Coordinates of C-alpha atoms in Angstrom, one line a residue:
Chain A
M11 CA 65.2 -4.7 47.1
T12 CA 64.3 -0.6 47.0
S13 CA 60.7 -0.1 48.2
L14 CA 58.5 3.0 47.6
S15 CA 55.3 1.5 50.1
Q16 CA 54.2 -1.6 51.8
P17 CA 51.0 -2.7 49.6
E18 CA 49.2 -5.0 50.5
T19 CA 50.2 -8.5 49.3
F20 CA 48.5 -12.0 48.5
D21 CA 49.3 -15.2 47.5
C22 CA 47.6 -16.7 44.3
R23 CA 47.2 -20.4 46.1
Q24 CA 44.1 -18.2 48.1
I25 CA 42.3 -17.1 45.0
F26 CA 42.9 -20.4 43.0
A27 CA 41.0 -22.8 46.3
Q28 CA 38.6 -20.4 46.3
T29 CA 37.8 -19.8 42.5
L30 CA 37.6 -23.5 42.2
I31 CA 34.7 -23.8 45.1
E32 CA 33.0 -21.3 43.3
L33 CA 33.4 -22.7 39.3
A34 CA 32.5 -26.6 41.1
R35 CA 29.6 -25.3 42.2
Q36 CA 28.2 -24.1 38.8
D37 CA 29.6 -26.6 37.2
E38 CA 29.6 -30.5 37.9
R39 CA 31.7 -31.2 35.0
I40 CA 35.1 -30.0 37.2
V41 CA 37.4 -32.1 39.3
I42 CA 40.5 -31.9 40.8
V43 CA 43.7 -34.8 40.5
C44 CA 45.6 -34.1 43.2
N45 CA 49.2 -35.7 44.2
D46 CA 48.5 -35.9 48.1
S47 CA 48.7 -31.8 47.9
V48 CA 45.3 -31.2 49.6
G49 CA 47.2 -29.1 52.3
S50 CA 49.9 -27.6 49.9
S51 CA 47.1 -26.5 47.1
N52 CA 45.1 -25.1 50.1
L53 CA 42.1 -27.4 48.6
N54 CA 41.0 -28.5 52.1
E55 CA 37.9 -26.9 51.8
F56 CA 36.9 -27.7 48.3
K57 CA 37.5 -31.5 49.7
K58 CA 34.6 -30.9 52.6
E59 CA 32.1 -29.3 50.1
F60 CA 33.0 -31.4 47.0
P61 CA 34.5 -35.0 48.4
D62 CA 34.0 -37.0 45.5
R63 CA 35.6 -34.7 43.4
L64 CA 38.7 -34.2 44.2
V65 CA 40.6 -37.4 43.0
N66 CA 43.9 -37.8 45.7
V67 CA 46.2 -40.2 43.2
G68 CA 48.8 -39.6 46.0
I69 CA 52.3 -39.4 45.2
A70 CA 52.6 -40.6 41.8
E71 CA 52.6 -37.9 39.1
Q72 CA 52.4 -39.9 36.2
N73 CA 49.4 -41.5 37.0
M74 CA 48.0 -38.0 38.1
I75 CA 48.0 -36.8 34.7
G76 CA 46.7 -40.1 32.9
V77 CA 43.9 -40.5 35.2
A78 CA 43.1 -36.6 34.7
A79 CA 43.1 -37.6 30.6
G80 CA 40.8 -40.3 31.7
L81 CA 38.6 -38.0 33.5
A82 CA 38.0 -35.6 30.4
N83 CA 37.7 -38.9 28.1
S84 CA 34.6 -39.1 30.8
G85 CA 33.3 -35.4 29.8
F86 CA 35.1 -33.8 33.0
I87 CA 37.3 -30.6 33.4
P88 CA 40.2 -31.6 35.3
F89 CA 42.1 -28.9 37.2
V90 CA 45.5 -31.0 38.3
S91 CA 47.1 -29.2 41.4
C92 CA 50.8 -30.3 41.8
A93 CA 54.0 -28.7 43.4
G94 CA 55.1 -27.2 40.2
P95 CA 58.9 -29.1 39.4
F96 CA 56.6 -32.8 39.6
L97 CA 53.9 -31.7 37.2
S98 CA 56.4 -30.3 34.4
G99 CA 59.5 -32.2 35.1
R100 CA 58.1 -35.8 36.3
A101 CA 55.2 -36.2 33.8
L102 CA 56.5 -34.3 31.1
E103 CA 55.4 -37.2 28.8
Q104 CA 52.2 -37.6 30.1
V105 CA 51.4 -34.1 29.6
K106 CA 52.8 -34.3 26.0
A107 CA 51.0 -37.6 25.1
D108 CA 48.1 -37.3 27.1
V109 CA 47.2 -33.8 27.8
A110 CA 48.6 -32.1 25.0
Y111 CA 48.3 -34.5 21.6
N112 CA 44.7 -36.5 23.0
M113 CA 44.3 -32.3 23.5
Y114 CA 42.1 -32.9 26.9
P115 CA 40.2 -30.0 28.5
I116 CA 43.0 -30.5 31.3
I117 CA 44.2 -27.3 33.3
L118 CA 47.5 -28.1 35.0
C119 CA 48.2 -26.1 37.8
A120 CA 51.6 -25.2 38.6
Q121 CA 51.9 -24.6 42.6
S122 CA 54.4 -22.6 44.2
P123 CA 56.4 -22.6 41.1
G124 CA 59.6 -20.4 40.3
I125 CA 61.9 -20.6 42.9
S126 CA 59.6 -19.8 45.6
Y127 CA 60.3 -23.1 47.4
G128 CA 63.6 -20.8 47.9
E129 CA 65.8 -22.9 50.4
L130 CA 64.1 -26.3 50.0
G131 CA 66.9 -26.1 46.8
P132 CA 66.8 -26.6 43.0
T133 CA 65.0 -30.3 43.1
H134 CA 61.9 -28.4 44.4
H135 CA 62.3 -25.2 42.1
S136 CA 60.3 -25.1 38.6
I137 CA 62.3 -23.0 36.7
E138 CA 62.0 -25.0 33.5
D139 CA 59.2 -25.0 32.8
F140 CA 58.7 -22.2 30.6
S141 CA 60.8 -23.7 28.1
W142 CA 59.1 -27.0 29.0
I143 CA 55.9 -26.6 28.2
R144 CA 56.3 -24.0 25.2
A145 CA 57.8 -26.5 23.7
L146 CA 55.3 -28.8 23.6
T147 CA 52.5 -28.0 20.5
D148 CA 48.5 -27.2 21.9
I149 CA 49.2 -26.7 25.4
T150 CA 48.3 -22.7 26.6
L151 CA 50.9 -21.3 28.8
L152 CA 49.9 -18.7 31.3
N153 CA 51.4 -17.0 34.5
P154 CA 49.0 -14.5 36.3
A155 CA 50.5 -11.9 38.0
D156 CA 48.3 -11.3 40.9
P157 CA 45.2 -12.7 42.4
K158 CA 42.8 -10.8 39.5
Q159 CA 44.5 -12.3 36.9
T160 CA 44.7 -15.7 38.2
K161 CA 40.9 -15.6 38.6
D162 CA 40.6 -14.6 35.3
A163 CA 43.3 -17.4 33.6
I164 CA 40.6 -19.5 35.5
H165 CA 37.5 -19.0 34.2
W166 CA 39.2 -18.4 30.6
A167 CA 40.8 -22.4 31.1
V168 CA 37.3 -23.4 32.3
Q169 CA 35.6 -22.3 28.7
A170 CA 38.9 -22.9 26.5
N171 CA 38.1 -26.9 26.1
K172 CA 41.8 -27.0 25.8
P173 CA 45.2 -27.7 27.4
V174 CA 46.1 -25.1 29.2
Y175 CA 49.2 -24.9 32.2
M176 CA 49.3 -22.3 34.6
R177 CA 51.8 -21.0 37.3
I178 CA 50.1 -20.7 41.2
N179 CA 52.1 -18.4 42.2
R180 CA 53.0 -18.3 46.3
F181 CA 55.1 -15.8 46.6
K182 CA 53.1 -13.1 48.0
I183 CA 52.6 -9.7 45.4
P184 CA 50.8 -6.4 45.5
K185 CA 47.6 -6.6 43.1
T186 CA 49.2 -4.7 39.6
T187 CA 46.3 -5.1 37.5
P188 CA 43.5 -2.8 37.1
E189 CA 40.5 -4.4 38.3
T190 CA 39.0 -2.6 34.6
A191 CA 41.5 -4.6 32.8
S192 CA 40.1 -7.7 31.3
F193 CA 42.1 -10.9 30.6
E194 CA 43.1 -11.5 26.3
V195 CA 44.5 -14.9 26.6
G196 CA 47.7 -13.7 24.1
K197 CA 48.1 -10.3 24.5
A198 CA 50.1 -8.4 26.7
L199 CA 49.0 -6.5 29.7
L200 CA 49.9 -2.4 28.9
L201 CA 50.9 -1.3 32.4
K202 CA 52.6 1.6 31.6
E203 CA 53.8 3.7 28.6
G204 CA 57.5 4.8 28.0
N205 CA 59.3 5.3 25.1
D206 CA 63.2 4.3 26.2
V207 CA 63.0 1.0 26.7
T208 CA 61.0 -1.9 27.4
L209 CA 59.9 -4.0 30.2
M210 CA 58.6 -7.5 29.8
T211 CA 57.6 -9.6 32.8
T212 CA 56.1 -11.6 33.9
G213 CA 54.1 -13.0 37.4
I214 CA 55.8 -12.0 40.6
L215 CA 58.3 -10.1 39.0
V216 CA 55.5 -7.6 37.8
P217 CA 56.0 -5.4 41.0
R218 CA 59.8 -5.2 40.7
A219 CA 59.4 -3.8 36.8
L220 CA 56.8 -1.2 37.5
E221 CA 58.6 0.0 40.9
A222 CA 61.9 -0.4 38.6
A223 CA 60.0 1.8 36.2
V224 CA 58.9 4.6 38.4
I225 CA 62.8 4.6 39.6
L226 CA 63.7 5.4 35.7
E227 CA 61.4 8.0 34.8
Q228 CA 63.4 9.5 37.9
E229 CA 66.7 9.3 36.3
G230 CA 64.9 10.8 33.1
I231 CA 64.4 7.2 31.3
S232 CA 61.4 6.3 30.2
A233 CA 60.0 3.0 30.7
R234 CA 57.3 1.0 28.9
V235 CA 55.8 -1.6 30.8
L236 CA 54.0 -4.9 29.5
N237 CA 53.0 -7.9 31.9
I238 CA 53.6 -10.8 29.6
H239 CA 50.8 -13.1 31.5
T240 CA 50.3 -15.3 28.4
I241 CA 54.3 -17.5 27.4
N242 CA 52.8 -19.6 24.7
P243 CA 51.2 -18.0 22.2
I244 CA 53.6 -14.8 23.2
D245 CA 51.8 -11.4 22.4
K246 CA 54.0 -10.6 18.5
E247 CA 52.6 -7.4 18.1
A248 CA 53.3 -6.1 21.2
I249 CA 56.7 -7.1 20.8
I250 CA 57.0 -6.0 17.0
A251 CA 55.5 -2.3 18.5
A252 CA 58.3 -2.2 21.6
A253 CA 61.6 -3.4 19.0
L254 CA 59.9 -0.5 16.6
E255 CA 59.0 2.2 19.7
T256 CA 61.8 2.0 22.1
R257 CA 65.6 1.0 22.4
G258 CA 65.4 -2.0 23.8
I259 CA 63.7 -4.9 25.5
I260 CA 64.4 -6.1 29.2
T261 CA 62.9 -9.4 29.7
M262 CA 62.3 -10.7 33.3
E263 CA 61.5 -14.5 35.0
E264 CA 61.8 -16.6 37.4
A265 CA 62.5 -19.3 34.9
M266 CA 65.4 -20.5 33.4
T267 CA 66.8 -18.2 30.4
T268 CA 66.9 -21.2 27.8
G269 CA 64.0 -21.5 26.3
G270 CA 61.3 -19.2 28.3
L271 CA 60.4 -16.1 28.2
G272 CA 63.5 -14.0 27.3
A273 CA 63.8 -16.5 24.6
A274 CA 60.2 -16.7 23.1
V275 CA 60.8 -12.6 23.2
S276 CA 64.0 -12.9 21.1
E277 CA 62.9 -15.2 18.4
V278 CA 59.9 -12.6 17.7
V279 CA 62.4 -10.0 18.1
V280 CA 65.1 -11.5 15.6
E281 CA 62.2 -12.5 12.6
N282 CA 61.1 -8.9 13.0
H283 CA 63.0 -6.4 14.0
P284 CA 66.6 -7.0 16.0
T285 CA 67.0 -4.3 18.2
K286 CA 69.1 -4.8 21.6
M287 CA 67.9 -7.2 24.6
R288 CA 68.9 -8.5 28.1
I289 CA 67.5 -11.6 28.9
L290 CA 67.1 -11.6 33.0
G291 CA 66.3 -15.0 34.8
V292 CA 67.6 -18.3 36.2
S293 CA 71.1 -19.0 34.5
H294 CA 71.8 -21.8 36.7
F295 CA 70.7 -24.1 40.0
A296 CA 70.4 -22.1 42.4
P297 CA 72.3 -21.6 45.9
T298 CA 70.8 -22.1 49.2
G299 CA 68.5 -19.1 50.5
S300 CA 65.2 -17.5 50.5
A301 CA 63.4 -17.1 46.8
S302 CA 63.6 -13.4 47.6
F303 CA 66.6 -13.5 48.0
L304 CA 67.2 -15.7 45.0
L305 CA 65.5 -13.5 42.9
D306 CA 68.3 -11.0 43.6
Y307 CA 70.8 -13.2 43.4
F308 CA 69.9 -14.2 39.8
G309 CA 69.6 -10.7 38.9
L310 CA 66.5 -9.8 38.9
S311 CA 66.2 -7.0 42.1
V312 CA 65.0 -3.8 41.1
E313 CA 68.6 -2.5 40.9
N314 CA 69.3 -5.1 38.7
I315 CA 66.8 -3.8 36.6
V316 CA 67.4 0.0 37.0
K317 CA 71.1 -0.9 35.7
S318 CA 70.9 -2.8 32.4
A319 CA 67.9 -0.6 31.7
S320 CA 69.7 2.3 31.6
E321 CA 72.6 0.6 29.6
L322 CA 70.0 -0.4 27.1
A323 CA 68.6 3.2 26.7
G324 CA 71.8 5.0 27.1
Chain B
M3 CA 51.7 -68.4 47.2
T4 CA 48.4 -67.1 45.8
I5 CA 45.9 -69.2 44.3
I6 CA 45.0 -67.8 40.2
Q7 CA 41.1 -68.2 40.0
K8 CA 40.0 -70.6 37.7
C9 CA 37.2 -69.3 34.8
L10 CA 34.5 -71.4 34.6
Q11 CA 34.3 -72.2 30.8
K12 CA 31.0 -71.8 28.8
D13 CA 30.6 -73.8 25.7
D14 CA 29.0 -71.8 23.1
P15 CA 30.5 -73.0 20.1
E16 CA 28.9 -71.2 17.5
R17 CA 29.8 -68.0 19.3
I18 CA 33.6 -69.3 19.0
A19 CA 33.1 -70.3 16.2
K20 CA 32.2 -66.9 15.2
L21 CA 34.9 -65.2 16.5
S22 CA 37.3 -67.6 15.5
Q23 CA 36.4 -66.6 12.1
I24 CA 36.8 -63.4 12.5
A25 CA 40.5 -63.6 14.0
S26 CA 41.7 -65.0 10.9
E27 CA 40.4 -62.4 9.1
I28 CA 41.7 -59.7 11.2
R29 CA 44.7 -61.6 10.9
V30 CA 44.5 -61.6 7.0
D31 CA 44.6 -58.4 7.1
I32 CA 47.5 -57.6 9.3
V33 CA 49.6 -59.6 7.0
N34 CA 48.0 -57.6 3.7
T35 CA 48.1 -53.6 6.6
I36 CA 51.7 -54.0 6.6
A37 CA 52.5 -55.9 3.3
A38 CA 50.8 -52.4 1.8
A39 CA 53.3 -50.1 4.5
K40 CA 55.9 -52.3 4.7
M41 CA 56.1 -51.1 8.4
G42 CA 54.4 -52.9 12.0
H43 CA 54.6 -54.6 14.5
I44 CA 53.8 -58.2 13.2
G45 CA 54.4 -60.6 16.3
G46 CA 52.3 -58.0 18.7
D47 CA 49.7 -58.0 16.7
F48 CA 49.1 -61.2 16.2
S49 CA 49.2 -62.1 19.7
V50 CA 47.0 -59.4 21.0
T51 CA 44.4 -60.4 18.2
D52 CA 42.0 -63.0 19.9
I53 CA 42.1 -60.4 22.9
L54 CA 40.8 -57.5 20.9
V55 CA 38.2 -59.5 19.2
S56 CA 36.5 -60.9 21.7
L57 CA 36.2 -57.3 23.2
F58 CA 35.0 -56.0 20.0
F59 CA 33.2 -58.8 18.7
G60 CA 31.7 -60.4 22.0
V61 CA 32.1 -58.3 25.2
M62 CA 32.1 -54.2 24.4
N63 CA 29.3 -51.5 24.2
Y64 CA 29.8 -49.2 20.9
K65 CA 27.9 -47.6 18.6
S66 CA 31.3 -47.7 15.6
Q67 CA 28.6 -45.1 13.8
D68 CA 28.3 -42.8 16.5
P69 CA 31.8 -42.8 18.4
Q70 CA 32.0 -41.1 20.7
W71 CA 28.2 -42.2 22.3
A72 CA 28.5 -41.0 25.6
D73 CA 27.8 -44.6 27.4
R74 CA 30.2 -46.4 25.6
D75 CA 32.2 -49.3 27.0
R76 CA 35.6 -47.8 26.9
F77 CA 38.8 -49.9 25.1
I78 CA 42.9 -48.0 25.5
L79 CA 45.1 -50.1 23.5
S80 CA 47.9 -49.1 26.0
K81 CA 50.9 -51.1 23.8
G82 CA 50.2 -48.9 20.8
H83 CA 52.4 -49.9 18.4
C84 CA 49.9 -52.2 17.8
A85 CA 47.8 -50.4 15.5
A86 CA 47.6 -52.4 12.7
A87 CA 45.8 -55.3 15.2
L88 CA 43.2 -52.5 16.1
Y89 CA 42.9 -50.7 12.7
S90 CA 41.7 -54.2 11.3
V91 CA 39.5 -54.8 14.2
M92 CA 37.7 -51.6 13.6
A93 CA 37.6 -51.7 10.3
K94 CA 36.0 -54.6 10.5
A95 CA 33.5 -53.4 12.8
G96 CA 32.2 -50.5 11.0
Y97 CA 34.5 -47.5 12.3
F98 CA 35.8 -46.8 8.8
K99 CA 36.2 -48.5 5.2
H100 CA 38.0 -51.7 5.0
E101 CA 39.9 -50.5 2.0
Q102 CA 40.9 -47.8 3.9
L103 CA 43.4 -50.3 5.9
N104 CA 46.3 -49.8 2.8
E105 CA 46.8 -46.2 4.2
F106 CA 48.1 -47.3 7.2
M107 CA 51.1 -45.7 7.9
K108 CA 50.7 -43.8 3.9
P109 CA 51.7 -39.9 4.5
L110 CA 49.4 -37.9 5.6
S111 CA 47.0 -40.7 6.2
F112 CA 44.6 -41.5 9.4
L113 CA 45.9 -44.2 10.1
G114 CA 49.7 -43.6 11.7
G115 CA 51.8 -46.0 13.1
H116 CA 50.2 -45.4 16.8
P117 CA 47.2 -44.6 17.4
N118 CA 45.6 -40.8 17.2
R119 CA 42.0 -40.0 18.4
R120 CA 42.8 -36.5 16.8
K121 CA 42.4 -38.6 13.2
L122 CA 40.4 -41.5 14.1
A123 CA 37.0 -40.9 16.3
G124 CA 36.7 -44.4 18.4
I125 CA 40.3 -44.1 19.7
E126 CA 39.9 -43.4 23.2
A127 CA 43.7 -42.3 24.1
N128 CA 46.9 -41.3 21.8
T129 CA 49.2 -44.4 23.3
G130 CA 52.7 -45.0 21.4
P131 CA 55.0 -44.2 24.8
L132 CA 54.3 -47.5 27.1
G133 CA 52.8 -47.5 30.4
H134 CA 50.2 -44.3 29.4
G135 CA 46.7 -46.9 29.4
L136 CA 46.0 -47.7 32.1
P137 CA 46.4 -44.3 34.2
I138 CA 44.1 -43.0 31.7
G139 CA 41.5 -46.0 32.0
V140 CA 41.9 -45.7 35.8
G141 CA 41.0 -41.7 35.3
C142 CA 37.8 -43.6 33.0
A143 CA 36.7 -45.6 35.5
V144 CA 36.9 -42.8 38.2
G145 CA 34.9 -40.8 35.9
A146 CA 32.0 -43.2 34.9
S147 CA 31.5 -43.9 38.8
L148 CA 31.7 -40.3 39.3
A149 CA 29.4 -39.7 36.6
K150 CA 27.0 -42.6 38.0
K151 CA 27.6 -44.2 34.4
T152 CA 27.5 -48.1 33.9
Y153 CA 29.9 -48.0 31.0
R154 CA 33.3 -50.3 31.1
T155 CA 37.0 -49.4 30.8
F156 CA 39.0 -52.0 28.9
V157 CA 42.6 -51.6 28.8
V158 CA 45.2 -54.1 26.8
L159 CA 48.9 -54.2 27.8
G160 CA 51.9 -55.4 26.6
D161 CA 53.2 -57.9 29.5
G162 CA 57.4 -56.0 27.9
E163 CA 55.2 -52.6 28.8
L164 CA 55.1 -53.8 32.9
Q165 CA 58.1 -52.5 32.9
E166 CA 57.4 -49.4 32.6
G167 CA 56.6 -47.5 37.1
S168 CA 54.1 -45.8 35.8
N169 CA 51.7 -49.0 35.3
W170 CA 52.5 -50.1 39.0
E171 CA 51.0 -46.2 40.3
A172 CA 48.1 -47.0 38.3
A173 CA 47.3 -50.6 39.6
M174 CA 47.9 -49.4 42.8
Y175 CA 45.3 -46.7 42.9
G176 CA 42.5 -48.8 40.8
G177 CA 43.4 -51.6 43.6
H178 CA 42.4 -48.4 46.6
R179 CA 39.7 -47.4 44.4
K180 CA 38.2 -51.2 43.9
L181 CA 37.1 -49.7 40.5
G182 CA 34.9 -53.2 39.7
N183 CA 34.5 -51.5 35.7
L184 CA 38.0 -51.5 35.3
M185 CA 39.8 -54.5 33.2
A186 CA 43.7 -55.0 32.5
I187 CA 44.2 -57.4 29.6
I188 CA 47.9 -58.4 30.2
D189 CA 49.3 -59.8 25.8
R190 CA 51.4 -62.3 27.7
N191 CA 53.7 -63.3 25.6
R192 CA 56.5 -63.5 27.1
L193 CA 58.3 -61.6 24.4
Q194 CA 59.5 -57.6 24.1
Q195 CA 61.5 -56.3 21.4
G196 CA 65.1 -57.9 21.7
A197 CA 64.3 -60.5 24.1
S198 CA 62.5 -62.4 26.1
T199 CA 60.6 -60.4 29.2
E200 CA 62.2 -63.2 31.8
E201 CA 65.3 -63.3 30.2
T202 CA 65.2 -58.7 30.4
N203 CA 63.3 -57.8 33.9
S204 CA 62.0 -60.4 34.9
L205 CA 57.8 -60.3 35.5
D206 CA 56.6 -63.5 36.7
P207 CA 55.5 -64.3 39.4
L208 CA 53.2 -62.2 37.7
A209 CA 49.5 -62.9 39.1
D210 CA 50.7 -62.6 42.3
K211 CA 52.0 -59.0 41.6
W212 CA 48.4 -57.9 40.6
R213 CA 46.9 -59.2 43.1
A214 CA 49.0 -58.0 46.1
F215 CA 47.7 -54.8 44.1
G216 CA 44.1 -55.7 44.9
W217 CA 42.8 -56.6 41.7
D218 CA 40.9 -59.7 40.9
T219 CA 43.6 -61.7 39.1
Y220 CA 42.9 -64.4 36.2
E221 CA 45.3 -66.2 34.3
L222 CA 44.2 -68.1 31.1
D223 CA 44.9 -68.8 27.4
G224 CA 44.9 -65.9 25.3
H225 CA 44.1 -67.7 22.4
N226 CA 41.1 -69.7 24.2
F227 CA 37.7 -66.9 23.5
A228 CA 35.3 -69.3 25.8
E229 CA 38.3 -68.6 28.5
L230 CA 38.5 -64.9 27.6
L231 CA 34.5 -64.5 27.3
N232 CA 34.4 -66.4 30.4
V233 CA 35.9 -63.2 32.8
M234 CA 35.9 -60.7 30.5
E235 CA 31.6 -61.3 30.9
A236 CA 32.4 -61.7 34.5
P237 CA 29.9 -59.5 36.6
D238 CA 31.7 -56.8 39.0
T239 CA 33.0 -58.2 42.2
G240 CA 33.6 -54.6 43.6
K241 CA 37.8 -55.3 42.6
P242 CA 39.3 -54.1 39.4
K243 CA 40.2 -57.3 37.4
A244 CA 43.1 -58.2 35.4
I245 CA 43.2 -61.2 33.1
I246 CA 47.1 -62.6 32.1
A247 CA 46.2 -64.1 28.5
N248 CA 49.0 -65.9 28.3
T249 CA 49.9 -65.3 24.1
I250 CA 51.6 -66.0 21.1
K251 CA 54.0 -63.7 19.3
G252 CA 53.0 -64.0 15.8
K253 CA 50.5 -66.5 16.4
G254 CA 48.7 -68.3 13.5
V255 CA 51.7 -68.4 11.4
S256 CA 54.3 -70.9 11.9
F257 CA 57.5 -68.7 11.1
I258 CA 56.4 -65.8 12.6
E259 CA 55.6 -68.0 16.0
N260 CA 57.1 -67.5 19.2
R261 CA 60.5 -65.2 17.0
V262 CA 62.1 -63.0 19.1
E263 CA 63.3 -61.2 15.9
W264 CA 59.8 -60.8 14.5
H265 CA 58.8 -58.1 17.2
H266 CA 58.5 -55.4 13.6
K267 CA 60.0 -57.3 11.1
V268 CA 58.2 -57.2 7.2
P269 CA 57.6 -60.3 5.8
S270 CA 58.5 -60.4 2.1
A271 CA 56.2 -61.3 -1.0
E272 CA 56.5 -65.1 -0.5
Q273 CA 56.5 -65.4 3.1
N274 CA 53.1 -62.9 2.9
I275 CA 51.7 -65.9 0.8
Q276 CA 52.6 -68.3 3.3
A277 CA 51.6 -66.6 6.2
I278 CA 47.9 -65.8 4.2
K279 CA 48.1 -69.8 3.3
E280 CA 48.2 -70.6 7.0
L281 CA 45.8 -68.5 8.4
T282 CA 43.3 -69.2 5.9
H283 CA 43.8 -73.0 5.3
S284 CA 44.4 -73.2 9.0

């Protein structure tokens, strides 16, 4: 990975835990339901201050989601905090029936998603969640890129009064969201103007897309960079504009390309203004390696983003 | 060997007679509802009828004209395929008009094949896939204690449904939390869709299992109102309660009782007449 500087980086789990404590002080309806994940979700401080409002069901994810639904029925706003693969996969039918179909205001927080568990292997990689959750109706699917967006997304979800699934990323990333930017669900955040190609990315890959855009600029290619923090509902307007105004679109996701961000963007593109696309992301069970290694392995390195963009712009 | 708690029978003939009369009318409504829809799960509807009647007309606090009343007791029909029985009970309890039972499973109806809280206020949870009701009930019971409210939560499960592991996750946690405001009632009719439960994946000794998970467990006749009411109205013991209600699938109609093929068979016109005759003259 080419790095132009070494900015300060952040683990979004910290801001998640801190934000929930702040909100819980103001709103008695906020409770957390988790599955023996108090430590890994960074919830010890919350537990200390609100012992009754941290419902730890043990290692039982299906029950965890059902309990959250029952708490929502009782007037609470439950945050479910659980490692990504076991939240979306292990309890998928409960997410569908108990959360989405019931339309309960539950905020499903997928901790350490994507391939952030690197060496622990594919059983612990949550790379199918975009596809699975996107296929469920009535769940808003968010993937905040940095601490500001994580905090903004949590604040939005508390007042949304409907089901929300969001990733809480652990892979350390720099801030990329301007302090003045508002968090509009369903609206992509334009991070850089550009006329030749559009880089559409999400979550921890936003810094890599920005870095690639700088290199592309040096090569005479003007790249638009969009942070798609809301996978569902997708920002059709921004996608159609990119298809019309630039010569191609590259999507990048720390997720399976079958049914994820790239698929969501393609659906809008083919129905509105077909254009060339490159869909970068995870395509098969990962080999052993760190998260950083695996991002590169799956073609999500800055170099490969630059190469793909150059080909499309050419 | 576990000693099963025996419930005391409180003799109140007038109340029991009234509930029996309501149950008989509910079973007629179920027959007519299924006949109109040409679909339904008549066997399980009949086995669970007396349990539902005990709850809705004997035990639970609710306001059918204010179904979101915050202090209402929560009821979850985990065996959601027996929606016709629940709808018949809810119609009689005043949640909607009796004649609307004819809309059961018609296009765009609010009375779908499985309960839907978005369509019918008073339904607490959309059920259908088995093994979902008890975890939600545990959440309601935890919620009541967190909110310092006194409402109770009742979950009715099918016995075959207990083959789903999620129930045991919930049973373990309900016992751990000592949820005295929670009751699981198992409609133990011993038949599932294709065969008996004991042939398929045996559940016995069922009471021992619940007791081992920390529940006060009662085994009784699920068609005996006195036995049902005595346990349902028993005071909080600081533990969740499990009732294993021994029932007869298809209870009340001779040619349906205990016959596995009647899980979701629809009676013919002649059979409907015969069923109603048996239900109204017994």
